[in-house]
Short mmCIF file of N, CA, C and O in Angstrom, two decimals:
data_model
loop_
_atom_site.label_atom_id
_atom_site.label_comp_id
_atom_site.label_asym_id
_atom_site.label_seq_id
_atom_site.Cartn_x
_atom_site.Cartn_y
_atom_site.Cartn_z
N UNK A 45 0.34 0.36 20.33
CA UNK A 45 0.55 1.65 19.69
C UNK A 45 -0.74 2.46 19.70
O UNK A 45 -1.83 1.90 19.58
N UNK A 46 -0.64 3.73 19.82
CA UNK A 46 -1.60 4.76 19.98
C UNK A 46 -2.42 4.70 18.38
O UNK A 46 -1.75 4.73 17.35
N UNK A 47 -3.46 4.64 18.37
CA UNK A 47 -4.33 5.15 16.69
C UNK A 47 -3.98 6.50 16.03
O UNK A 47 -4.55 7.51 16.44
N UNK A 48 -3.30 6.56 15.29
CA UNK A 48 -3.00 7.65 14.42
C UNK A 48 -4.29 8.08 14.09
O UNK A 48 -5.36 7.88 14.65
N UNK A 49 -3.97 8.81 12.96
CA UNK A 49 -4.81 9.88 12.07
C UNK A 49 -4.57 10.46 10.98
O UNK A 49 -3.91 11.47 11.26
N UNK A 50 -4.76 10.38 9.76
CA UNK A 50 -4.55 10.48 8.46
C UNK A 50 -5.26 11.48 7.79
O UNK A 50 -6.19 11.83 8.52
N UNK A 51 -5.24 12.27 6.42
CA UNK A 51 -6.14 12.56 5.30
C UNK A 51 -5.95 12.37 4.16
O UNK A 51 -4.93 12.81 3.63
N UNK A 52 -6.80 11.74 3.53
CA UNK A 52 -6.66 10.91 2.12
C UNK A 52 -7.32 11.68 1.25
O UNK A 52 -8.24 12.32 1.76
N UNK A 53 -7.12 11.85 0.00
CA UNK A 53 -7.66 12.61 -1.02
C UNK A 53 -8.00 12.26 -1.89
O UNK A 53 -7.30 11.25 -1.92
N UNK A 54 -8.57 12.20 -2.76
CA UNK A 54 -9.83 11.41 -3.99
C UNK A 54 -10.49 12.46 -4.66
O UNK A 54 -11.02 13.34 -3.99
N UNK A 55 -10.54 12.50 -6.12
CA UNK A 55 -11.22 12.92 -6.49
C UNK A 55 -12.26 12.80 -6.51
O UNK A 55 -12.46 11.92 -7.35
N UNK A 56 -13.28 13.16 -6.07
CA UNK A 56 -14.91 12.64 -6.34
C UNK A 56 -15.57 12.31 -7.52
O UNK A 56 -16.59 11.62 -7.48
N UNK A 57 -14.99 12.82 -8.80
CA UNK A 57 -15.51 12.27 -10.03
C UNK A 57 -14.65 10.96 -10.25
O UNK A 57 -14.76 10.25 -11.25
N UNK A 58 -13.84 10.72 -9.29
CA UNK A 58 -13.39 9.54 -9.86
C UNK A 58 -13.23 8.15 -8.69
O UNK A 58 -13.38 6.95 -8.88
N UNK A 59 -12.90 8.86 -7.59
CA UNK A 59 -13.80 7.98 -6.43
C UNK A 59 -14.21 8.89 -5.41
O UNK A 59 -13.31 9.52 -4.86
N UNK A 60 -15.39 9.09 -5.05
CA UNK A 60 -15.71 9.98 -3.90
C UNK A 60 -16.61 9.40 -2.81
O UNK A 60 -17.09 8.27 -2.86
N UNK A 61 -16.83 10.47 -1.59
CA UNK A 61 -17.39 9.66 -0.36
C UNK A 61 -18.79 8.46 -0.84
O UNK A 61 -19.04 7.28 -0.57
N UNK A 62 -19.41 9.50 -1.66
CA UNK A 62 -20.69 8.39 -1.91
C UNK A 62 -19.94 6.57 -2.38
O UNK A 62 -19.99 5.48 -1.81
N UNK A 63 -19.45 6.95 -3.42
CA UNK A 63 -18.66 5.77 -4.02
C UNK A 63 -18.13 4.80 -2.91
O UNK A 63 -18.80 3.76 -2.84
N UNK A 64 -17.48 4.85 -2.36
CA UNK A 64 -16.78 3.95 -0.77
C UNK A 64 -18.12 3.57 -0.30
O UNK A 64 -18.37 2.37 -0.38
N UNK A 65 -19.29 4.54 0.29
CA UNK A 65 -20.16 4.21 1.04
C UNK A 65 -21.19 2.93 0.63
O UNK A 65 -21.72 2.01 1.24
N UNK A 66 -21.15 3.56 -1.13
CA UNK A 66 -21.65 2.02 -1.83
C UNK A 66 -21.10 0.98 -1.55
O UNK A 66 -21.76 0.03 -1.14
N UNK A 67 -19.92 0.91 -1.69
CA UNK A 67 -18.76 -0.15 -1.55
C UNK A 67 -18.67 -0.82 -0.57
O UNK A 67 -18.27 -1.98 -0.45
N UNK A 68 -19.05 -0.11 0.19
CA UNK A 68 -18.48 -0.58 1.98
C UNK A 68 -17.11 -0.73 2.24
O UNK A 68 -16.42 -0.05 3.00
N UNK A 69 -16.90 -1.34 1.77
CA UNK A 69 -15.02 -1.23 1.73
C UNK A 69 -14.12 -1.01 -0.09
O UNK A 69 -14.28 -1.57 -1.17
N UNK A 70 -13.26 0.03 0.37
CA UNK A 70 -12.39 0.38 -0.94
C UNK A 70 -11.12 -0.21 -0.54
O UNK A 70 -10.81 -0.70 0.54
N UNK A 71 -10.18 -0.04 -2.05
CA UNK A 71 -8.97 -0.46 -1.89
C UNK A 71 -8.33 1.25 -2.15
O UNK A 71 -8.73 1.86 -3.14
N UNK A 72 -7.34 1.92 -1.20
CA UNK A 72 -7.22 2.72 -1.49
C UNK A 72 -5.68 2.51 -2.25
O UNK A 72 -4.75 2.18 -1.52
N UNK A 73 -5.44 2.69 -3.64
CA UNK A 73 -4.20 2.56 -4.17
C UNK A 73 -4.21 3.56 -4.95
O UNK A 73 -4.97 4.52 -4.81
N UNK A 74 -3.12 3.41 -6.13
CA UNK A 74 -2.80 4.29 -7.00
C UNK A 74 -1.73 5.26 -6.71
O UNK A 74 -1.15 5.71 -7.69
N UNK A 75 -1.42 5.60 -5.74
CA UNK A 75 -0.75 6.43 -4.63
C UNK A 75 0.83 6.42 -5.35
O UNK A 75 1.57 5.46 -5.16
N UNK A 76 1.10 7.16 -5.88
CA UNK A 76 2.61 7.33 -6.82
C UNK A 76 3.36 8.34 -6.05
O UNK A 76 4.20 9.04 -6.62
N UNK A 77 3.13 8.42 -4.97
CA UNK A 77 4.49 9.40 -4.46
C UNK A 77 4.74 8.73 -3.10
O UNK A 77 4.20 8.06 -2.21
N UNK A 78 5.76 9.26 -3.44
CA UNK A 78 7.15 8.11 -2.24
C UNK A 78 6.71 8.47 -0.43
O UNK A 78 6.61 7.53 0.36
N UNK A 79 6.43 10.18 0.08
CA UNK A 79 5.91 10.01 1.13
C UNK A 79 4.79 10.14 1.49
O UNK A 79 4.56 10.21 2.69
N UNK A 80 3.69 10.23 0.46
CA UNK A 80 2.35 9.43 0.62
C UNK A 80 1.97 7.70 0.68
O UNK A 80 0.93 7.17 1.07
N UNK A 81 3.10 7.13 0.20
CA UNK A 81 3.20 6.00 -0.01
C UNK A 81 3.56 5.41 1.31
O UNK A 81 2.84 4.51 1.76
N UNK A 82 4.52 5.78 1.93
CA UNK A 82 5.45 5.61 3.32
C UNK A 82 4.39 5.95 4.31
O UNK A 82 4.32 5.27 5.33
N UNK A 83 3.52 6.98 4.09
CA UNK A 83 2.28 7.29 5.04
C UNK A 83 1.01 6.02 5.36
O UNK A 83 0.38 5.62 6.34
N UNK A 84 1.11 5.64 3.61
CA UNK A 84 -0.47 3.99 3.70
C UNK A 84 0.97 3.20 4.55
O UNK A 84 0.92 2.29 5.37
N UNK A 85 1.82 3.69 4.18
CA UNK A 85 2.64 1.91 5.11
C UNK A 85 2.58 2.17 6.50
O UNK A 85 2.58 1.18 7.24
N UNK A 86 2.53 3.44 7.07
CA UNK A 86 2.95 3.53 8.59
C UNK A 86 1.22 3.24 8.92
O UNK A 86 1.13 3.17 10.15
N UNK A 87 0.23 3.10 8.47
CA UNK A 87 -1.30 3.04 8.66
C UNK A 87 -1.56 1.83 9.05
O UNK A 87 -1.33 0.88 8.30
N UNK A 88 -2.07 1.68 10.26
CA UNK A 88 -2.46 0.00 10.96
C UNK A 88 -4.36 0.34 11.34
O UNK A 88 -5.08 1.32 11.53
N UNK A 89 -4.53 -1.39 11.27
CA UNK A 89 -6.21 -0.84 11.56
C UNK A 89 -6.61 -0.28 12.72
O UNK A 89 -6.12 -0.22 13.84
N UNK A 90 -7.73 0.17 12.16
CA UNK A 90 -8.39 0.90 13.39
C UNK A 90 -7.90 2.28 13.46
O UNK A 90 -8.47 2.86 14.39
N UNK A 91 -7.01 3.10 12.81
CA UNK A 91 -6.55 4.25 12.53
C UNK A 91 -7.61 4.84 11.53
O UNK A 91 -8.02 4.29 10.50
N UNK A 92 -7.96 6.10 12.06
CA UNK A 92 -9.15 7.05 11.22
C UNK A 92 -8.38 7.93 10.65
O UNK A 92 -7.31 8.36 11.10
N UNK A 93 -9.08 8.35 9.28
CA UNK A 93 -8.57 9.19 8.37
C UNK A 93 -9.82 10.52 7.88
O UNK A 93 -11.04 10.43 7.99
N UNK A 94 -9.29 11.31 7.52
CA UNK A 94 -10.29 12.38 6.96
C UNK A 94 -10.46 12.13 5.34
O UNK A 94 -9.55 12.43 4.56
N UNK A 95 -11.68 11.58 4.94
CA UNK A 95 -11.97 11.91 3.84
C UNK A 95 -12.07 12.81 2.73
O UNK A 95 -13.18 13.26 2.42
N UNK A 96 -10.88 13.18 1.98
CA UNK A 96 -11.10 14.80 1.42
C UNK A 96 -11.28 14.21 0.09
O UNK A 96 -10.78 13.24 -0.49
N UNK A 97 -12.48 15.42 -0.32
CA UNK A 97 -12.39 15.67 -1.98
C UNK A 97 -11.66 16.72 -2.62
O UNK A 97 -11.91 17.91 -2.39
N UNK A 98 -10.86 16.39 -3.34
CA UNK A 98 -9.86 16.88 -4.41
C UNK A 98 -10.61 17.52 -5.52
O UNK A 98 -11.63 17.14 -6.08
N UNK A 99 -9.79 18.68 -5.74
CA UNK A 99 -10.31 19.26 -7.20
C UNK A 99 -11.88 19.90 -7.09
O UNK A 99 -12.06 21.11 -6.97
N UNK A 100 -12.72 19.18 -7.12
CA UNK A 100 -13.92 19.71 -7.01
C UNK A 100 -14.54 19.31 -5.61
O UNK A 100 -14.70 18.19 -5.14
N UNK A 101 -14.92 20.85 -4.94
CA UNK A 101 -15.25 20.56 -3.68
C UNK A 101 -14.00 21.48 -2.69
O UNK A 101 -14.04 22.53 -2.04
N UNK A 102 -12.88 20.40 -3.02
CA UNK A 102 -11.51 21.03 -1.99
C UNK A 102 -12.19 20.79 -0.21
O UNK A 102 -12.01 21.64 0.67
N UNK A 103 -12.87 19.64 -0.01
CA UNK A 103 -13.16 19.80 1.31
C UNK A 103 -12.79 18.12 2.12
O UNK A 103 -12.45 17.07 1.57
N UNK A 104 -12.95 18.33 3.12
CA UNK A 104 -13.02 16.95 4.23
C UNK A 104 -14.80 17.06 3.91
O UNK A 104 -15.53 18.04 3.79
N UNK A 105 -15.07 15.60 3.85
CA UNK A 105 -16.14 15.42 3.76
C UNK A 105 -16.85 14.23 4.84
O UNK A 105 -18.01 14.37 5.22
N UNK A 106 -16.02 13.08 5.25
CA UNK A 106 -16.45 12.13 5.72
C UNK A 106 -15.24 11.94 6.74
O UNK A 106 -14.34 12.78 6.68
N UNK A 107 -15.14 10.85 7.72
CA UNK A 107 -14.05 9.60 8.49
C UNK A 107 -13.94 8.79 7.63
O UNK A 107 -14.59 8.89 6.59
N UNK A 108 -13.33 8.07 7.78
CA UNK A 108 -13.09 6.97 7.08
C UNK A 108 -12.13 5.88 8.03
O UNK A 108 -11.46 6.52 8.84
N UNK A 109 -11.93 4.49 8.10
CA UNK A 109 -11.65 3.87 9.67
C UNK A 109 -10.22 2.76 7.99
O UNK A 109 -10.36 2.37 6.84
N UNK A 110 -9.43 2.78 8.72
CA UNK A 110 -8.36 1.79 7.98
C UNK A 110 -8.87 0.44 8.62
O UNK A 110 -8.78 0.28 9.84
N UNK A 111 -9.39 -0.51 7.80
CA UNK A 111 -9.70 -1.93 7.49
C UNK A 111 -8.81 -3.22 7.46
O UNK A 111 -8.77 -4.17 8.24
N UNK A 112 -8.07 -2.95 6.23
CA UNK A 112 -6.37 -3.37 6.51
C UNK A 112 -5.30 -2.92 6.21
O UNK A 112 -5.25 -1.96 5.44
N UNK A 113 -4.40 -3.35 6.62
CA UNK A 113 -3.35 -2.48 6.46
C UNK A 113 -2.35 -3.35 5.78
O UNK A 113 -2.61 -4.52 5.53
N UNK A 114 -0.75 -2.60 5.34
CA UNK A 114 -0.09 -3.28 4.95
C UNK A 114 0.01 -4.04 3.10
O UNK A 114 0.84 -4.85 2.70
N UNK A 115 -1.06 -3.46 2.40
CA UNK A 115 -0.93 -4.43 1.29
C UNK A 115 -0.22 -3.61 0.00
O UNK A 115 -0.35 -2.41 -0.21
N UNK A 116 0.24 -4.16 -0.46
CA UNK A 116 0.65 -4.43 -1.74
C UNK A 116 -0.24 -3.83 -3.24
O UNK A 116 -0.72 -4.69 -3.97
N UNK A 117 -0.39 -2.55 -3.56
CA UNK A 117 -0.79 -1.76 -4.47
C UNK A 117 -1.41 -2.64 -5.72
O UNK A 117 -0.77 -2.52 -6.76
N UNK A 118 -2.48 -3.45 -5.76
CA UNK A 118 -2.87 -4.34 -6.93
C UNK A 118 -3.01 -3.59 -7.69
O UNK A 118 -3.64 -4.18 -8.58
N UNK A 119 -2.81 -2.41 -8.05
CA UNK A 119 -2.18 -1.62 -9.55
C UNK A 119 -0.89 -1.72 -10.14
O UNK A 119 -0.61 -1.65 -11.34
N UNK A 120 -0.12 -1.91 -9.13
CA UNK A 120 1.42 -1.88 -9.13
C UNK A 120 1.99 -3.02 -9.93
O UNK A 120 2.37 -3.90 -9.16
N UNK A 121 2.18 -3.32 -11.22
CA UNK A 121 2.96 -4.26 -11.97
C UNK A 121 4.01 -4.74 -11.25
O UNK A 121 4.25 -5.95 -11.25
N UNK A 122 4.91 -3.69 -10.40
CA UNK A 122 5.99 -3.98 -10.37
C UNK A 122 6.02 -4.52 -8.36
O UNK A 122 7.11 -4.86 -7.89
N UNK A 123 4.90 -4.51 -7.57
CA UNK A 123 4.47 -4.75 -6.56
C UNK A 123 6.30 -3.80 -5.70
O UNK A 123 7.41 -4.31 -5.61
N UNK A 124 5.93 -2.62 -5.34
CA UNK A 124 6.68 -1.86 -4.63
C UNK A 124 5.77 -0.73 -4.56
O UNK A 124 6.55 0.21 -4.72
N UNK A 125 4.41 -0.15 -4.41
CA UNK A 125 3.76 1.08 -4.11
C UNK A 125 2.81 0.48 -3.40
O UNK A 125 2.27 -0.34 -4.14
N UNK A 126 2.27 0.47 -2.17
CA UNK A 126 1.86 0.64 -1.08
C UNK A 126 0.17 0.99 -1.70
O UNK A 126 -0.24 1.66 -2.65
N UNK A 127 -0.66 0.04 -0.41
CA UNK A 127 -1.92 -0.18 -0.78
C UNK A 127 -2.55 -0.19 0.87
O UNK A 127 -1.92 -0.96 1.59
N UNK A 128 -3.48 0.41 1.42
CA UNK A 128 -4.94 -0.04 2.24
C UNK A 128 -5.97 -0.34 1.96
O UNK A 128 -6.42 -0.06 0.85
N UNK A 129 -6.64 -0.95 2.82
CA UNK A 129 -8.60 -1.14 2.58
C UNK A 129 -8.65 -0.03 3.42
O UNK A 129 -7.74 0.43 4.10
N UNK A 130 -9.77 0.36 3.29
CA UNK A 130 -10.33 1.42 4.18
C UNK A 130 -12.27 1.37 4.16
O UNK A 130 -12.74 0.77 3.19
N UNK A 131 -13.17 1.91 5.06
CA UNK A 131 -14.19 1.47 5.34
C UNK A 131 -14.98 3.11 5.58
O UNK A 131 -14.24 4.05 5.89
N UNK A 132 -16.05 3.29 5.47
CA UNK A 132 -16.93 4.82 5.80
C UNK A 132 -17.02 4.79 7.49
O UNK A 132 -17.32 3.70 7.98
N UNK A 133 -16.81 5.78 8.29
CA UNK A 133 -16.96 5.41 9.38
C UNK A 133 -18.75 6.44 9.27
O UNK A 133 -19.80 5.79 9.28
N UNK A 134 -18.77 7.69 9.20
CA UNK A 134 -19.34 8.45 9.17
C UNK A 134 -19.16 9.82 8.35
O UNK A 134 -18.04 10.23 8.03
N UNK A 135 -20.34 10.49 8.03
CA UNK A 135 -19.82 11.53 6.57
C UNK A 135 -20.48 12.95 7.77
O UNK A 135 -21.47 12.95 8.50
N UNK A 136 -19.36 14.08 7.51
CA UNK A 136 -19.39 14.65 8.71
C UNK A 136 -20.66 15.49 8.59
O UNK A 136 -21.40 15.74 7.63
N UNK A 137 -20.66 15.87 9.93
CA UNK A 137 -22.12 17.33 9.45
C UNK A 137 -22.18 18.33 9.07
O UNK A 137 -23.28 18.89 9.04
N UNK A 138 -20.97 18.99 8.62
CA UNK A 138 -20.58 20.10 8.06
C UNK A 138 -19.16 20.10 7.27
O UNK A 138 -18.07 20.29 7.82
N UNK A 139 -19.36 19.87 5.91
CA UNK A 139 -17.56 19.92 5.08
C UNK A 139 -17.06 21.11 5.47
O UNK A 139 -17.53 22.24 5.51
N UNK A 140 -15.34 20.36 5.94
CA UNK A 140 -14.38 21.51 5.90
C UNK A 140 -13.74 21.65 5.27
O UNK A 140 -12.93 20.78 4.94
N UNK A 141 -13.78 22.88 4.76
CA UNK A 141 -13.20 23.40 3.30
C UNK A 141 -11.62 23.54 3.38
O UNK A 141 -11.16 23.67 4.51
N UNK A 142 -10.89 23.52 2.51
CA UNK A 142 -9.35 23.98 1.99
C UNK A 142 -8.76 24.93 2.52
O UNK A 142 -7.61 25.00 2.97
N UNK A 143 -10.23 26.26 2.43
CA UNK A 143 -10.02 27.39 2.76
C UNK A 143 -9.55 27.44 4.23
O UNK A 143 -8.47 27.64 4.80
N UNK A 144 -11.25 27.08 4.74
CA UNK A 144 -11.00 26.91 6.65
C UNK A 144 -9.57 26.34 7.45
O UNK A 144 -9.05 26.62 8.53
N UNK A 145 -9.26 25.43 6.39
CA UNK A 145 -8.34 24.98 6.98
C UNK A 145 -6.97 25.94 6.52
O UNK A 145 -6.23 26.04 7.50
N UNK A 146 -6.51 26.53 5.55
CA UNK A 146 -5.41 27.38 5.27
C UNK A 146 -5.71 28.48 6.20
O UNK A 146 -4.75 28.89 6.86
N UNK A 147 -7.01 29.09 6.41
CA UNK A 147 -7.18 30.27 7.64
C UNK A 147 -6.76 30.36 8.63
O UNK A 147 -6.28 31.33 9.22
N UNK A 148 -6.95 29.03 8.97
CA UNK A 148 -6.83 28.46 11.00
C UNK A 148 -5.29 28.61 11.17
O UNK A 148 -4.39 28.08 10.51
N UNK A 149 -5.21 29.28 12.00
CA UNK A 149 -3.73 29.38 12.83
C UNK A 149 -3.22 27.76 13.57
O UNK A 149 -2.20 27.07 13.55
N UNK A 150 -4.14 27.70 13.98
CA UNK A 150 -4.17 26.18 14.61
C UNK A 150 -3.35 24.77 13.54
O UNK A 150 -2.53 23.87 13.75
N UNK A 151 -4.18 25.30 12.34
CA UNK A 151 -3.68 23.93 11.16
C UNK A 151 -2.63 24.35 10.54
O UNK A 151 -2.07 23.49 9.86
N UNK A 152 -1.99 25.81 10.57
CA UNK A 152 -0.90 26.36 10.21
C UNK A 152 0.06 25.26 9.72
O UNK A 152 0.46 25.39 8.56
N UNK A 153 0.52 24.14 10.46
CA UNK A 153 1.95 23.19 10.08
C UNK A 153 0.94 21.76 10.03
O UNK A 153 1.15 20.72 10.65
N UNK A 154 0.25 21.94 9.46
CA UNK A 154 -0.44 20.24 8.84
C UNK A 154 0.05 19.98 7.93
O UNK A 154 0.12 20.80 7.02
N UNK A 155 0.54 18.78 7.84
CA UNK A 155 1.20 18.34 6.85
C UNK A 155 0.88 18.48 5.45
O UNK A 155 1.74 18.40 4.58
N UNK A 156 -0.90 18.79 5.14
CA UNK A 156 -1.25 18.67 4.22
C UNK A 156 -1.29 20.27 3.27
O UNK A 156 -1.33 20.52 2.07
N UNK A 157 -1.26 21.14 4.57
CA UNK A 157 -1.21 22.38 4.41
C UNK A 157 0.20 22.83 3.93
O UNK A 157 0.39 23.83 3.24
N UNK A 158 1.51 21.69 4.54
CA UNK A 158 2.80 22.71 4.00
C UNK A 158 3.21 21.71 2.72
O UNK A 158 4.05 22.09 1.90
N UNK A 159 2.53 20.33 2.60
CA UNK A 159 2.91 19.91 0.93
C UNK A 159 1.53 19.61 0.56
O UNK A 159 1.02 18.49 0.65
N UNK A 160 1.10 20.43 0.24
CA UNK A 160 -0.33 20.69 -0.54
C UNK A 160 -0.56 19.72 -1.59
O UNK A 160 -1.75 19.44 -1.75
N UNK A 161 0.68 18.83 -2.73
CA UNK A 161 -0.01 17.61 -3.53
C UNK A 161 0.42 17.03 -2.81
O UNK A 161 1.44 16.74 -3.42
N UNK A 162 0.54 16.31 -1.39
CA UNK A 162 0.36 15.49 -0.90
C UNK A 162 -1.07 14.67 -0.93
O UNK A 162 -2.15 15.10 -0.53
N UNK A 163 -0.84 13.61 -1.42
CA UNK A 163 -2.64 13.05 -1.38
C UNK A 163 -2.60 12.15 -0.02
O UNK A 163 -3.73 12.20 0.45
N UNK A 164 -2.03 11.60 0.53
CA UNK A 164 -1.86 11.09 1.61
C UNK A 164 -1.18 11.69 3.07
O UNK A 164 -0.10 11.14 3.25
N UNK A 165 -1.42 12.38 3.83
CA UNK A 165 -1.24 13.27 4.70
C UNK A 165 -1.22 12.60 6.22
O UNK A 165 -2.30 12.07 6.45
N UNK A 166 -0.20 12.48 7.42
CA UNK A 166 -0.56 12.19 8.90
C UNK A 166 -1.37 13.96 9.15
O UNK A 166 -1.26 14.99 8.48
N UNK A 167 -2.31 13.61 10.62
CA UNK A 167 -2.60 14.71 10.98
C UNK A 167 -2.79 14.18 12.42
O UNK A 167 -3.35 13.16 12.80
N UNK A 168 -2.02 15.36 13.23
CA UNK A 168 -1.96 15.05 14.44
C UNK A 168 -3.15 15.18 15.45
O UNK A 168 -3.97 16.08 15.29
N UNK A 169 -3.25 14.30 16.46
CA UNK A 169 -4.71 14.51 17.30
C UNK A 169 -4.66 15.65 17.48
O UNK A 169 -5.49 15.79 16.58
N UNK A 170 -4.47 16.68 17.79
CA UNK A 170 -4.86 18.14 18.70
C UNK A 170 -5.18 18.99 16.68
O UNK A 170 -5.73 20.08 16.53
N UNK A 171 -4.77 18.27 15.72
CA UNK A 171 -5.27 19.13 14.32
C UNK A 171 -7.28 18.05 14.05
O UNK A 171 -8.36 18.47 13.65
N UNK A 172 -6.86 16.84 14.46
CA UNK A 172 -8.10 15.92 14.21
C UNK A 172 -9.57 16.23 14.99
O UNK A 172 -10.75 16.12 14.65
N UNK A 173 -8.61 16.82 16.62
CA UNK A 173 -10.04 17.34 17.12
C UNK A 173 -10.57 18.81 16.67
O UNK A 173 -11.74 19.17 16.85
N UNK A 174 -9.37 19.77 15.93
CA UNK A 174 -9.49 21.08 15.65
C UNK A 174 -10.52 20.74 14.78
O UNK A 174 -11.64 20.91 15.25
N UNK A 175 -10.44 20.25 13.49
CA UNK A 175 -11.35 19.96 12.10
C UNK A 175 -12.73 19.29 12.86
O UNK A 175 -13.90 19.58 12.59
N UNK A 176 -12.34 18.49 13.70
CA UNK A 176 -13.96 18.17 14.36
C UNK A 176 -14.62 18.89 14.60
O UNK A 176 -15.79 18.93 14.21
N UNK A 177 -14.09 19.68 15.28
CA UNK A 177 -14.91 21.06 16.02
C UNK A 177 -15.38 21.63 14.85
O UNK A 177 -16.59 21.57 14.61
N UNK A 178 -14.68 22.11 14.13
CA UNK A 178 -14.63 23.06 12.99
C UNK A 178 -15.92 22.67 12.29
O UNK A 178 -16.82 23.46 11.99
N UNK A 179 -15.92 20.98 12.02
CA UNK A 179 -17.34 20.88 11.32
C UNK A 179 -18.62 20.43 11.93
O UNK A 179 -19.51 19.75 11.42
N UNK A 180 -18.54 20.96 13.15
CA UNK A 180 -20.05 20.93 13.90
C UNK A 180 -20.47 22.31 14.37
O UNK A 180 -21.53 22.78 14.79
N UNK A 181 -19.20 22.79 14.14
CA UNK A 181 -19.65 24.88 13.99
C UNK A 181 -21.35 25.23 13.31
O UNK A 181 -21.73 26.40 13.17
#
């Protein structure tokens, strides 16, 4: 199977890029909605994700590389909400903002752009290399 591409969202006051980078590896859970949830399940390793900060900031900040896949939400009492590891790949050279990205004609139908509380988002290669570009502008 081809490596997807994801964007994950975090608050930074409550886990943000620095935080993971300490870590080296996070557990990304907590994830309470049904097709953000269905999104960590379709996620296999070696699939890169965009690091976004939520709330304060509103930007992509880092990569981030899926570690493992497949687990089981160790928040979840009731073990039915969907869990990854995930790892820092690199923190980019220029954050792309909320804004940049609602502007761009290009990101127009990103998933994250047409359900905005989505915290877990696919993003397709030809949107993954757009935001690349975007943050070495």
């Amino acid at each position: 199977m081809a490596k997807r591409y994801w964007l994950m969202k975090s608050e930074p006051d409550a886990y943000g890029w620095k935080d993971l980078v300490a870590e080296g590896e996070g557990t990304w859970d907590g994830v309470r909605n049904h097709r953000a949830a269905n999104n960590l399940r379709a996620m296999q390793v070696g699939d890169e994700a965009f690091f976004y900060h939520s709330n304060i900031g509103k930007e992509i900040v880092g990569i981030i590389t899926i570690s493992q896949s497949g687990l089981v939400d160790p928040s979840d009492p009731e073990g039915k909400w969907a869990a990854v590891k995930v790892k820092p790949v690199r923190k980019l050279a220029r954050p792309v903002t909320l804004a940049q990205l609602k502007a761009d004609p290009k990101l127009a139908d990103m998933e994250v752009i047409k359900l905005s509380r989505l915290s877990v988002a696919e993003v397709l290669p030809s949107e993954w290399e757009h935001i690349l570009s975007l943050s070495r502008d």
